[in-house]
PDB file of C-alpha atoms in Angstrom:
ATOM      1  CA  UNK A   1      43.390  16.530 -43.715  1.00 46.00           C
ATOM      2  CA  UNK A   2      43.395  12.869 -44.252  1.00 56.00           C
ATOM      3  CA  UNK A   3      45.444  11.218 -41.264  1.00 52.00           C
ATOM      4  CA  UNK A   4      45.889  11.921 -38.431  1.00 48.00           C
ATOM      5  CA  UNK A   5      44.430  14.133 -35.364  1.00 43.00           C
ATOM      6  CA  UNK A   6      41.148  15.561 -34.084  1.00 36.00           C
ATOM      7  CA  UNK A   7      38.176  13.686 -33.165  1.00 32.00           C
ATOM      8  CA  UNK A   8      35.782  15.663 -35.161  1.00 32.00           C
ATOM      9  CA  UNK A   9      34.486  16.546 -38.576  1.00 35.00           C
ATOM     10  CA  UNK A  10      34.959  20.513 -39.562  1.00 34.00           C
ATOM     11  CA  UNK A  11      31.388  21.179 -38.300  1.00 32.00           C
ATOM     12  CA  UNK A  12      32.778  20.435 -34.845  1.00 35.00           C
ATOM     13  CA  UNK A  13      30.158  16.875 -34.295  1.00 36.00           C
ATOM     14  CA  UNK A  14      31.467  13.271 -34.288  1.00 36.00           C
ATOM     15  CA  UNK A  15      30.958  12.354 -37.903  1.00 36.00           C
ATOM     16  CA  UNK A  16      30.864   7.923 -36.788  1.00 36.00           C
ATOM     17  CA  UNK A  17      28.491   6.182 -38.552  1.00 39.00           C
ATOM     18  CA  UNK A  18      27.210   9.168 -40.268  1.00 39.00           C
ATOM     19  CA  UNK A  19      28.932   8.670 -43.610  1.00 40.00           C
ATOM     20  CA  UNK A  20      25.924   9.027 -46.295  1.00 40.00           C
ATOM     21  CA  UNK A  21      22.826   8.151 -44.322  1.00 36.00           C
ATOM     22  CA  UNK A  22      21.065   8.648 -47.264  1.00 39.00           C
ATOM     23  CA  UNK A  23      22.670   6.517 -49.673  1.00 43.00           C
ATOM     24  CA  UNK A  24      22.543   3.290 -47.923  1.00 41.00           C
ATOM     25  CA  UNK A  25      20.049   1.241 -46.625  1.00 45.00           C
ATOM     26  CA  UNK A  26      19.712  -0.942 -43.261  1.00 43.00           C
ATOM     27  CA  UNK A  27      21.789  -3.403 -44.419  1.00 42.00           C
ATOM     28  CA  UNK A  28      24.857  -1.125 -45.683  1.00 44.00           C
ATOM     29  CA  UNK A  29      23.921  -1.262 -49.170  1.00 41.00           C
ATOM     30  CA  UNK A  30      23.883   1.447 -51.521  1.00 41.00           C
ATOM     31  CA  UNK A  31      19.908   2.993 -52.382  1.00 43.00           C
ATOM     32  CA  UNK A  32      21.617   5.328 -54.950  1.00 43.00           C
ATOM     33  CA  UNK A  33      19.474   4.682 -58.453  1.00 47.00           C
ATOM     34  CA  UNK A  34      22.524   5.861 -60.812  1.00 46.00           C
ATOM     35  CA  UNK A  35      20.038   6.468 -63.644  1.00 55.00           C
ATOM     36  CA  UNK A  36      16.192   6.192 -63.896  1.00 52.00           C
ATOM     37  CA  UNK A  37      15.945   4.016 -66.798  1.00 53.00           C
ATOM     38  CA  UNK A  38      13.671   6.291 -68.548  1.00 53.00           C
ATOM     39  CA  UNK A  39      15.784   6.950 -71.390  1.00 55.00           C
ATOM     40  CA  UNK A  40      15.748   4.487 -74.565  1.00 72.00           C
ATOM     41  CA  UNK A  41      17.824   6.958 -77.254  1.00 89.00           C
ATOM     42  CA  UNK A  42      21.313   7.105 -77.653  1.00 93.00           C
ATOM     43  CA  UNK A  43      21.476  10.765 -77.231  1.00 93.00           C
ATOM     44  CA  UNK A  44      18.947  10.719 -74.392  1.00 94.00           C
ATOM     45  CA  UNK A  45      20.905   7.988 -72.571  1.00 94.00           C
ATOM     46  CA  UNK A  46      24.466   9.485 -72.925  1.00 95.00           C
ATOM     47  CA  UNK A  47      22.813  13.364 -71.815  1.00 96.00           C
ATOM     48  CA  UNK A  48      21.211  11.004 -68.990  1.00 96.00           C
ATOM     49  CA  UNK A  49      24.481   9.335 -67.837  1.00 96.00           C
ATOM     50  CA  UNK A  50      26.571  12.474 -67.882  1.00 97.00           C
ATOM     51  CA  UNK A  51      24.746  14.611 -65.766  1.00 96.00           C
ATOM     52  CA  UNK A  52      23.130  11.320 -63.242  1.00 96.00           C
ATOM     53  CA  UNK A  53      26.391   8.812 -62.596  1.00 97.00           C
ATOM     54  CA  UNK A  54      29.173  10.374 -64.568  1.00 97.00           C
ATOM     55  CA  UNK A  55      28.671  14.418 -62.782  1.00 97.00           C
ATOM     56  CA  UNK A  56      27.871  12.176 -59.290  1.00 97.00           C
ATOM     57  CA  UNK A  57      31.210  10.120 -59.386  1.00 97.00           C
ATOM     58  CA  UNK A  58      33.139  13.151 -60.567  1.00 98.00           C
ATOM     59  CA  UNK A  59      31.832  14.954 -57.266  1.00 97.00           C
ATOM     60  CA  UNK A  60      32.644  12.217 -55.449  1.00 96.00           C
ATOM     61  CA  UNK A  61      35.787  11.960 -56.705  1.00 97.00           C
ATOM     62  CA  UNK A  62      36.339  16.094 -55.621  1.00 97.00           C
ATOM     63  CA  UNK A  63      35.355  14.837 -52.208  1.00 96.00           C
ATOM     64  CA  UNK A  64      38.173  12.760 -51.767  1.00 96.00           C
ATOM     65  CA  UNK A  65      40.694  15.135 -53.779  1.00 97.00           C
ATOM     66  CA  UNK A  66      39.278  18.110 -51.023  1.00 96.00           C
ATOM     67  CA  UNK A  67      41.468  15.615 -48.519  1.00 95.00           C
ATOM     68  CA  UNK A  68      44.799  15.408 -50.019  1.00 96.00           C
ATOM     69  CA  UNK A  69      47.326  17.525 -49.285  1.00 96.00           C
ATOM     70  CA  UNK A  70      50.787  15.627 -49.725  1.00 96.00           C
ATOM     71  CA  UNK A  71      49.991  13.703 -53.082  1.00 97.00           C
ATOM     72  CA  UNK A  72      48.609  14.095 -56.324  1.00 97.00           C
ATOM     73  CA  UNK A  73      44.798  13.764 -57.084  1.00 97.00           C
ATOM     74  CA  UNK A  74      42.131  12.007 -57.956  1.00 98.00           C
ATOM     75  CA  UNK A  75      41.162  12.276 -61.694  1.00 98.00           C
ATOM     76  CA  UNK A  76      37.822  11.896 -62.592  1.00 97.00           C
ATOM     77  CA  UNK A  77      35.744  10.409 -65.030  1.00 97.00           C
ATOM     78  CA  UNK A  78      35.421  11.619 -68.670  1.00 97.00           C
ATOM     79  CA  UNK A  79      31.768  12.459 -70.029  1.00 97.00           C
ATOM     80  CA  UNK A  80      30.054   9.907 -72.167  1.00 97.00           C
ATOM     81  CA  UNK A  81      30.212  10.923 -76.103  1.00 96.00           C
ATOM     82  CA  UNK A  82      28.065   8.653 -78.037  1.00 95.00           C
ATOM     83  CA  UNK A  83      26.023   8.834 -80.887  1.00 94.00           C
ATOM     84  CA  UNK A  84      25.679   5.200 -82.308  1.00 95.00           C
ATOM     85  CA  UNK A  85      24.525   2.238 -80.577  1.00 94.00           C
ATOM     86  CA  UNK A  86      28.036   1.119 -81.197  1.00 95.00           C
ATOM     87  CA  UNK A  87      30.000   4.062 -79.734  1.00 96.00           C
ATOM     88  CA  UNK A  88      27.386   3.553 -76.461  1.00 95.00           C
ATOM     89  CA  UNK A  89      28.400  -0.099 -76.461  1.00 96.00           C
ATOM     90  CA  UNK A  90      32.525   1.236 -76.492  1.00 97.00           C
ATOM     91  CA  UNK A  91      31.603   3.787 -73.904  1.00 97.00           C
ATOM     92  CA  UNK A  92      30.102   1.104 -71.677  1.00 96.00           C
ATOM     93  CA  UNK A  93      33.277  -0.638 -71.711  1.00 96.00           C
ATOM     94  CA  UNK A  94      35.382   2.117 -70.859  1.00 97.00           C
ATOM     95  CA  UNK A  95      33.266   2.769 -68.004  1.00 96.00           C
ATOM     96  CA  UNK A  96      33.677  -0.282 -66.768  1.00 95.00           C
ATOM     97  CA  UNK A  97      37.130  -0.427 -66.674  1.00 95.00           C
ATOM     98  CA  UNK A  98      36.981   3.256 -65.363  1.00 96.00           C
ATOM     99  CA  UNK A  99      35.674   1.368 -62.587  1.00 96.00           C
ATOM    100  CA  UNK A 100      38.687  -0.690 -61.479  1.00 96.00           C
ATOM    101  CA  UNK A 101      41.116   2.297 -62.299  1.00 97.00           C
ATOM    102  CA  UNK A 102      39.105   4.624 -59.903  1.00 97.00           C
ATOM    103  CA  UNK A 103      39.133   2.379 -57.342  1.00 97.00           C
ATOM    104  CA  UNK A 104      42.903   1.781 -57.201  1.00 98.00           C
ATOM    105  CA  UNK A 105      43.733   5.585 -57.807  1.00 98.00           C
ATOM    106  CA  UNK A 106      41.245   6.511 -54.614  1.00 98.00           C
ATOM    107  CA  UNK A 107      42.548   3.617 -52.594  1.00 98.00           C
ATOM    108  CA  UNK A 108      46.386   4.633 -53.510  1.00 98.00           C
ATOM    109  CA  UNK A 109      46.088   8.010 -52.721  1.00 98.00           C
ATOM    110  CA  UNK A 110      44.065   8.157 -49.863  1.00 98.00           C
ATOM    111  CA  UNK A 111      46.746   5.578 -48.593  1.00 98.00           C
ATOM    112  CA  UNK A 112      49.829   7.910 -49.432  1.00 98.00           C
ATOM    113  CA  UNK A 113      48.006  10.895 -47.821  1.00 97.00           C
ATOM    114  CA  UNK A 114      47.829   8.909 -44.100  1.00 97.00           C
ATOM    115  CA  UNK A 115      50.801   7.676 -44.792  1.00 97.00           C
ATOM    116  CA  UNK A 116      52.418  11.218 -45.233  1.00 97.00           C
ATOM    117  CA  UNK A 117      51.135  12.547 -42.822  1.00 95.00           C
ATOM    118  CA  UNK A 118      51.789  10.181 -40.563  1.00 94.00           C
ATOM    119  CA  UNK A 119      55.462   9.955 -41.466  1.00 94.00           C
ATOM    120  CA  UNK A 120      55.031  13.627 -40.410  1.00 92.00           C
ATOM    121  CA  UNK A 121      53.857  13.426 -37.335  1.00 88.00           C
ATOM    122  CA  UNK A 122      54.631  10.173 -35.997  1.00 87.00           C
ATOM    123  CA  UNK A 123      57.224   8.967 -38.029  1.00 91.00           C
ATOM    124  CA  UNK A 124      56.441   6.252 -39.450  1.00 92.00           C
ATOM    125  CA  UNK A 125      53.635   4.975 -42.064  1.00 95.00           C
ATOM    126  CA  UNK A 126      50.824   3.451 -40.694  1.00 96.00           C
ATOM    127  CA  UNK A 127      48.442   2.160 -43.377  1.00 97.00           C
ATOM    128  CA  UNK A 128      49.637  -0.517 -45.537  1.00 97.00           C
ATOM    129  CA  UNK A 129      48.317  -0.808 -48.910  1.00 98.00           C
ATOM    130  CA  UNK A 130      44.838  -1.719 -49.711  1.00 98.00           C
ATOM    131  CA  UNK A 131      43.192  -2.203 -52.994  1.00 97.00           C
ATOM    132  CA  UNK A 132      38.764  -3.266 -52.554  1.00 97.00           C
ATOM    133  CA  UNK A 133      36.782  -1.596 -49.745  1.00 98.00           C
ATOM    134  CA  UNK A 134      36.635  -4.638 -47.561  1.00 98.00           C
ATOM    135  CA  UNK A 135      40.493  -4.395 -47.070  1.00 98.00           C
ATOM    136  CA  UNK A 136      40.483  -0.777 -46.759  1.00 98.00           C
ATOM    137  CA  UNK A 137      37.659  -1.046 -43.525  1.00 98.00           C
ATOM    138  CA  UNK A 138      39.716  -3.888 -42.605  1.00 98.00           C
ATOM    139  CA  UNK A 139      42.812  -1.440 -42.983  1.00 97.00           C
ATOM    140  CA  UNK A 140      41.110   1.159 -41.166  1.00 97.00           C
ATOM    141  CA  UNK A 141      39.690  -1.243 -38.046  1.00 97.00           C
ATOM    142  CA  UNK A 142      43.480  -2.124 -37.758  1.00 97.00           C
ATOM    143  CA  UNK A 143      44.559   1.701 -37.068  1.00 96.00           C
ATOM    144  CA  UNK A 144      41.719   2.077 -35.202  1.00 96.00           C
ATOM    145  CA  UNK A 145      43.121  -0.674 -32.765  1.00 96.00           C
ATOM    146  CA  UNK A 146      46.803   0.249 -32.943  1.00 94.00           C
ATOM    147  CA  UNK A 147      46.662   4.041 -32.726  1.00 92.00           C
ATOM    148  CA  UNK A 148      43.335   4.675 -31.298  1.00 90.00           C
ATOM    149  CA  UNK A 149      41.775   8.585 -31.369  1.00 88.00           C
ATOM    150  CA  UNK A 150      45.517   9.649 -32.600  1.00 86.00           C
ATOM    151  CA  UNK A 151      44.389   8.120 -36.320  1.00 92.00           C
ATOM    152  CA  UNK A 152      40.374   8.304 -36.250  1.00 93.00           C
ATOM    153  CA  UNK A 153      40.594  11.008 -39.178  1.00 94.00           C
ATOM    154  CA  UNK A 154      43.346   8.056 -40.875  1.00 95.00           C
ATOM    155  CA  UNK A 155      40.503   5.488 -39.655  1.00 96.00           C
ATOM    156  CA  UNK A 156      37.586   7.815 -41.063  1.00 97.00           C
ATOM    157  CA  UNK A 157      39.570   8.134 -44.598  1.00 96.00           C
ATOM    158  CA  UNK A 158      39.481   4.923 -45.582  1.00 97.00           C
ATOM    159  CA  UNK A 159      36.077   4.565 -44.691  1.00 97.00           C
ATOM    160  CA  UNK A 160      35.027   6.567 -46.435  1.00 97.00           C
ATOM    161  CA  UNK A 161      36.931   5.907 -49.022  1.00 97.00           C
ATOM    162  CA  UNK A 162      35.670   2.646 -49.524  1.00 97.00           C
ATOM    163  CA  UNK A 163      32.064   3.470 -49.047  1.00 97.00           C
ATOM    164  CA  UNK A 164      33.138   6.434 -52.059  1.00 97.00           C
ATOM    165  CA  UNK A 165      34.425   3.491 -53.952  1.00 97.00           C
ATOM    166  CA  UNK A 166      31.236   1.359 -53.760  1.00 97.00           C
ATOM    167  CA  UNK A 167      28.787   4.484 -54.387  1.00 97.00           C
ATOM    168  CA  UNK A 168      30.967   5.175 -57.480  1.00 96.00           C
ATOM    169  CA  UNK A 169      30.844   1.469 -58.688  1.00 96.00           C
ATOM    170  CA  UNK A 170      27.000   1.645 -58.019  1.00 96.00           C
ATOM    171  CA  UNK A 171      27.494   4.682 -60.710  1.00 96.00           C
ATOM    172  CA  UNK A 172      29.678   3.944 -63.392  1.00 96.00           C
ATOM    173  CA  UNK A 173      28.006  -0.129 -63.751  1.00 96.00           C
ATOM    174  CA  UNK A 174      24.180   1.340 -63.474  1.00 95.00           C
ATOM    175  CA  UNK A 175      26.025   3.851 -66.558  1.00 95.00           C
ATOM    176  CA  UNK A 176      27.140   1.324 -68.495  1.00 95.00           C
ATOM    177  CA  UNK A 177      24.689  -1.231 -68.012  1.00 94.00           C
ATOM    178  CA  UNK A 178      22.193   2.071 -69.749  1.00 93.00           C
ATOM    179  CA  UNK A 179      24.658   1.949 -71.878  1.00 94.00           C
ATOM    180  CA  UNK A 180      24.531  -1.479 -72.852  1.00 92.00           C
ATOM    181  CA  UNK A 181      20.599  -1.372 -73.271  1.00 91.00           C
ATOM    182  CA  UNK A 182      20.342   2.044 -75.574  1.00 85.00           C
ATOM    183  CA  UNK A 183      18.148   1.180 -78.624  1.00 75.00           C
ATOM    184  CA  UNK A 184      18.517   3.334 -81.734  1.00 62.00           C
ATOM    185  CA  UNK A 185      16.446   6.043 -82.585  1.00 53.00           C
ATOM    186  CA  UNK A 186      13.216   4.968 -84.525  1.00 45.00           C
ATOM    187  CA  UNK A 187      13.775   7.486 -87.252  1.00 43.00           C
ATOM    188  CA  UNK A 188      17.486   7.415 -87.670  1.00 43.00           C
TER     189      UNK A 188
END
């Protein structure tokens, strides 16, 4: 459930402040290394960026589908298929603009799911649209102060939506910048 209720995760333990621990660093940004670099063939880049950033965002993406009940879900990003330095350079661009659509699917679903479910329970909607992850904490912070422990899991959604959002940019540019940089193969 996405909006509105309890005070804890499933596990039972206040999940504040303990979105990814792992994934960001002191100063809230992301430590996640979408791809290692090592790869300088087209083939080795695209096998590379399918099962690093591409199988990553898609599991993030199931993270936030896992959540909605009322509306439709997320859909996830399509695997890289490349096989000239041309078709990686056409891949990068759809990957970028995968980017933008992601984040406005995740941000307008997680929005109708509170908003459902609100309307269910309290009768009303209580999240206004958001569309980068700086309104959607703002969003989120607002809740918090109008509703209190009645929204916290509507206040943890868009949280963590918007830290899902930035882990998944982190992905998909680190993907297409690989992209970007493939070299042919030497004996092709």
């Amino acid at each position: 459930m996405v909006g509105l209720s309890g005070c804890a995760d499933d596990t039972g333990q206040e999940s504040e402040g303990d979105d990814n621990p792992d994934e960001t660093d002191d100063n809230g940004e992301s430590d996640v290394d979408p791809i290692d670099g090592s790869a300088e063939s087209v083939d080795e880049t695209v096998e590379e960026v399918n099962s690093g950033p591409i199988a990553d965002t898609n599991e993030n993406v199931e993270t936030i589908n896992a959540e909605l009940e009322n509306v439709d879900e997320v859909e996830g990003i399509d695997d890289v298929a490349a096989e000239t330095v041309d078709e990686a350079q056409d891949e990068a661009d759809r990957l970028e603009s995968e980017v933008d659509r992601l984040q406005d699917d995740i941000f307008t679903q997680v929005v109708a799911e509170i908003n459902a479910q609100s309307e269910e329970l309290l009768g009303e909607e209580i999240a206004d649209p958001v569309e980068t992850p700086d309104e959607a904490r703002d969003e989120a912070q607002e809740i918090d102060d109008e509703f209190g422990n009645a929204a916290e899991e509507a206040v943890e959604a868009l949280n963590d939506a918007a830290d899902n959002v930035e882990e998944n940019q982190t992905h998909l540019n680190g993907a297409a910048d690989a992209l970007e940089d493939v070299e042919e193969d030497e004996d092709e």
